[in-house]
Short mmCIF file of C-alpha atoms in Angstrom, two decimals:
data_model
loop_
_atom_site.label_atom_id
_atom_site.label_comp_id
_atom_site.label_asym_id
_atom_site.label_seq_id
_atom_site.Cartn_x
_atom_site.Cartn_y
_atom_site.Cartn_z
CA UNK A 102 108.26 109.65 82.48
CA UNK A 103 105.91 111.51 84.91
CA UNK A 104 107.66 110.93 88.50
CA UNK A 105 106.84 111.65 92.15
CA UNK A 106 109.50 112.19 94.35
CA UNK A 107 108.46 111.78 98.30
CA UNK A 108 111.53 113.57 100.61
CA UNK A 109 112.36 114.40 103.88
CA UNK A 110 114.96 117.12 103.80
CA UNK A 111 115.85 119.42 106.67
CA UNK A 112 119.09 120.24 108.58
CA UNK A 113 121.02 121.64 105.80
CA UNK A 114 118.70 121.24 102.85
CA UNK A 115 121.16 118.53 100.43
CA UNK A 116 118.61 116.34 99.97
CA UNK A 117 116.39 119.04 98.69
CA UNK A 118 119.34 120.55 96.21
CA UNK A 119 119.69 117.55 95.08
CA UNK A 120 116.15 116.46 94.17
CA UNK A 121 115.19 120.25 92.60
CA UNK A 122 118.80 119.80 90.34
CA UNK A 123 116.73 116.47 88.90
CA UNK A 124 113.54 117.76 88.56
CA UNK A 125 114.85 120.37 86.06
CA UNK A 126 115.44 117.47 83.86
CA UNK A 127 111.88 115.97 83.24
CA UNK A 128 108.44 115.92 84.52
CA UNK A 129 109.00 115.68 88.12
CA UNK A 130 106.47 116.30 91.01
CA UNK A 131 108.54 116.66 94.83
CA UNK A 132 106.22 115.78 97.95
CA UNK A 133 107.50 116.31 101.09
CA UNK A 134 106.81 113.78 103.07
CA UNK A 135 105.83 115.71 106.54
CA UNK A 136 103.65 118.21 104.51
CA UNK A 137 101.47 115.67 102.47
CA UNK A 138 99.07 113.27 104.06
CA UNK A 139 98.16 111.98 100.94
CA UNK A 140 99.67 111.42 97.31
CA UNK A 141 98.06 109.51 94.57
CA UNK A 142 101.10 107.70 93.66
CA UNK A 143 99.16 105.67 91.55
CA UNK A 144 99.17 108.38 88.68
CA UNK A 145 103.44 108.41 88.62
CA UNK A 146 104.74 105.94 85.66
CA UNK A 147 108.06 105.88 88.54
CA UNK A 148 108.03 107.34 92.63
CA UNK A 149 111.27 108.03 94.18
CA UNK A 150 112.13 108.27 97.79
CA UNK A 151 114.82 110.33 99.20
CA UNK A 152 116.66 111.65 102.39
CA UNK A 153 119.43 112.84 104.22
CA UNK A 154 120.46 109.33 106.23
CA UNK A 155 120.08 109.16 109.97
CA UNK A 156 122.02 106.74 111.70
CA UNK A 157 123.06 105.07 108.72
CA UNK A 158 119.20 104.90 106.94
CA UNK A 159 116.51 106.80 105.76
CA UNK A 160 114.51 109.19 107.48
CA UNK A 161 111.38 107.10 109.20
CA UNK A 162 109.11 109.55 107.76
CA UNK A 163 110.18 108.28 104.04
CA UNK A 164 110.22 104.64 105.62
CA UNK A 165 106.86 105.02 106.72
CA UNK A 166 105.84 106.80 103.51
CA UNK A 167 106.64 104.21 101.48
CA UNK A 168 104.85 101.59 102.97
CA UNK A 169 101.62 103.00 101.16
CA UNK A 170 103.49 103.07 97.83
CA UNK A 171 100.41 100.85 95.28
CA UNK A 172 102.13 97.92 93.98
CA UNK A 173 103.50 96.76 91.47
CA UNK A 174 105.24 100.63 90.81
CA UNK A 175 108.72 101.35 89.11
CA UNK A 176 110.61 103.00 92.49
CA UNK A 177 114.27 104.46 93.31
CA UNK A 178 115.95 106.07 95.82
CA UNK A 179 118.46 109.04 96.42
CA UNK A 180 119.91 110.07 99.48
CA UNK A 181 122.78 112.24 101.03
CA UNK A 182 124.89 111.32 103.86
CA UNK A 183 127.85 112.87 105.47
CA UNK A 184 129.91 110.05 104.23
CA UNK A 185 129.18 106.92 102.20
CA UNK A 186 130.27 104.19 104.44
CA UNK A 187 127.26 101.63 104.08
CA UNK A 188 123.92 100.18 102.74
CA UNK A 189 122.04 103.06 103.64
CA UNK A 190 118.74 101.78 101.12
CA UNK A 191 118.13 98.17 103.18
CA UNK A 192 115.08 99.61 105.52
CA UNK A 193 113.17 101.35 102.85
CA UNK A 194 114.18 98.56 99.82
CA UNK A 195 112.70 96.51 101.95
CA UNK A 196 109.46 98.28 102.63
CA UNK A 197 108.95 98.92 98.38
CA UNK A 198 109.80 95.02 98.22
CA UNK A 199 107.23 94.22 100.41
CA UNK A 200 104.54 95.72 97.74
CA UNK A 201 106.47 94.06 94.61
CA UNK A 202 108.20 97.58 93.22
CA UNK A 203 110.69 97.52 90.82
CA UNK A 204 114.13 99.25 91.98
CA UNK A 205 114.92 101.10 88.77
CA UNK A 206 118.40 101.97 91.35
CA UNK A 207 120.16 104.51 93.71
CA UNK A 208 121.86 107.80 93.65
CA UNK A 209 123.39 108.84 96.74
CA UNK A 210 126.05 111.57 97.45
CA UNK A 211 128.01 113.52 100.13
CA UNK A 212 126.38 116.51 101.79
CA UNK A 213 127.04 118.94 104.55
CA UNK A 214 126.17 117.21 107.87
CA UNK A 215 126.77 119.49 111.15
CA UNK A 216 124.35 116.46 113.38
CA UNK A 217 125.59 115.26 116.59
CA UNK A 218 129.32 115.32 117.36
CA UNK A 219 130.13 116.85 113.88
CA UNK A 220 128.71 120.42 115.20
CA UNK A 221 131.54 120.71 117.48
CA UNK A 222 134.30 120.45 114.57
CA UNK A 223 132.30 122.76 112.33
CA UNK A 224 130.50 119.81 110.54
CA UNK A 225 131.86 117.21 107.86
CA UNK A 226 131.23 117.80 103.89
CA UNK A 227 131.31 121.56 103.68
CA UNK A 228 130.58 122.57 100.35
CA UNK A 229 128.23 119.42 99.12
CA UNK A 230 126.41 118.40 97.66
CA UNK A 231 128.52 120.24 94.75
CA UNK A 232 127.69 121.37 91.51
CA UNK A 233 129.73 117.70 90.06
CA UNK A 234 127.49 115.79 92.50
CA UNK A 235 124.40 117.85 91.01
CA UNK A 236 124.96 116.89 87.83
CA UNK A 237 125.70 113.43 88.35
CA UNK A 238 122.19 113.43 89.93
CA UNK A 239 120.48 114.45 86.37
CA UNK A 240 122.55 112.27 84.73
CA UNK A 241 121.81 109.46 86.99
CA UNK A 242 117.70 110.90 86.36
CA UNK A 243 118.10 110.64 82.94
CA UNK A 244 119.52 106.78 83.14
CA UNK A 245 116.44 105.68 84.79
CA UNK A 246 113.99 106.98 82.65
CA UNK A 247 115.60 104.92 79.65
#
């Protein structure tokens, strides 16, 4: 399955980790999000989006992204987020429902977040995402393209 993967990874680089441990698996293009104007989606049989989360969502530069996703296209998401306390896919399921995708699901996992009030206790999530979380992120790959 030939897949695009638009990101927005920066602090820490998790998101990134996490998305380069999948593309070793298959045929797997990464576009980040700040650095592309354009991608031709169109040509991907599946385009996931992915981020760190930001106040409990997505980066708005992967929201905003998505919103010229062509429709009818087979999508999922991954993320990584201090700590897994809610919904973090509503604002950008929404956006990919709004041009009829497919949600083929979600992987999400912990990863070192030093933002805001974390920095002053030396952040939250040291170590992740680990090398467990890394595979479960291939394995998780390899489910969707099934």
């Amino acid at each position: 399955m030939k897949t695009a993967i638009c990101y927005y990874s920066r602090h820490h680089g998790n998101t990134l980790k996490v998305l380069e441990s999948m593309a070793e698996e298959k045929d797997v293009d990464l576009f980040d999000v700040t650095s592309h104007a354009a991608a031709h989606l169109e040509q991907y049989d599946a385009v996931g989006f992915a981020s760190g989360i930001y106040y409990g969502k997505f980066h708005d530069s992967v929201v905003s992204f998505a919103r010229y996703l062509p429709e009818g296209m087979n999508v999922f998401f991954v993320y990584t987020c201090g700590s897994k306390r809610g919904n973090y896919t509503k604002a950008i399921a929404e956006a990919v429902a709004a041009k009829r995708a497919n949600i083929l699901g979600e992987y999400g996992c912990r990863g070192y977040d030093t933002f805001g009030p974390f920095k002053l206790v030396g952040g939250i999530a040291k170590g992740h995402p680990n090398a467990g979380e890394l595979q479960k992120a291939k394995e998780f790959y390899r489910s969707i393209c099934k």
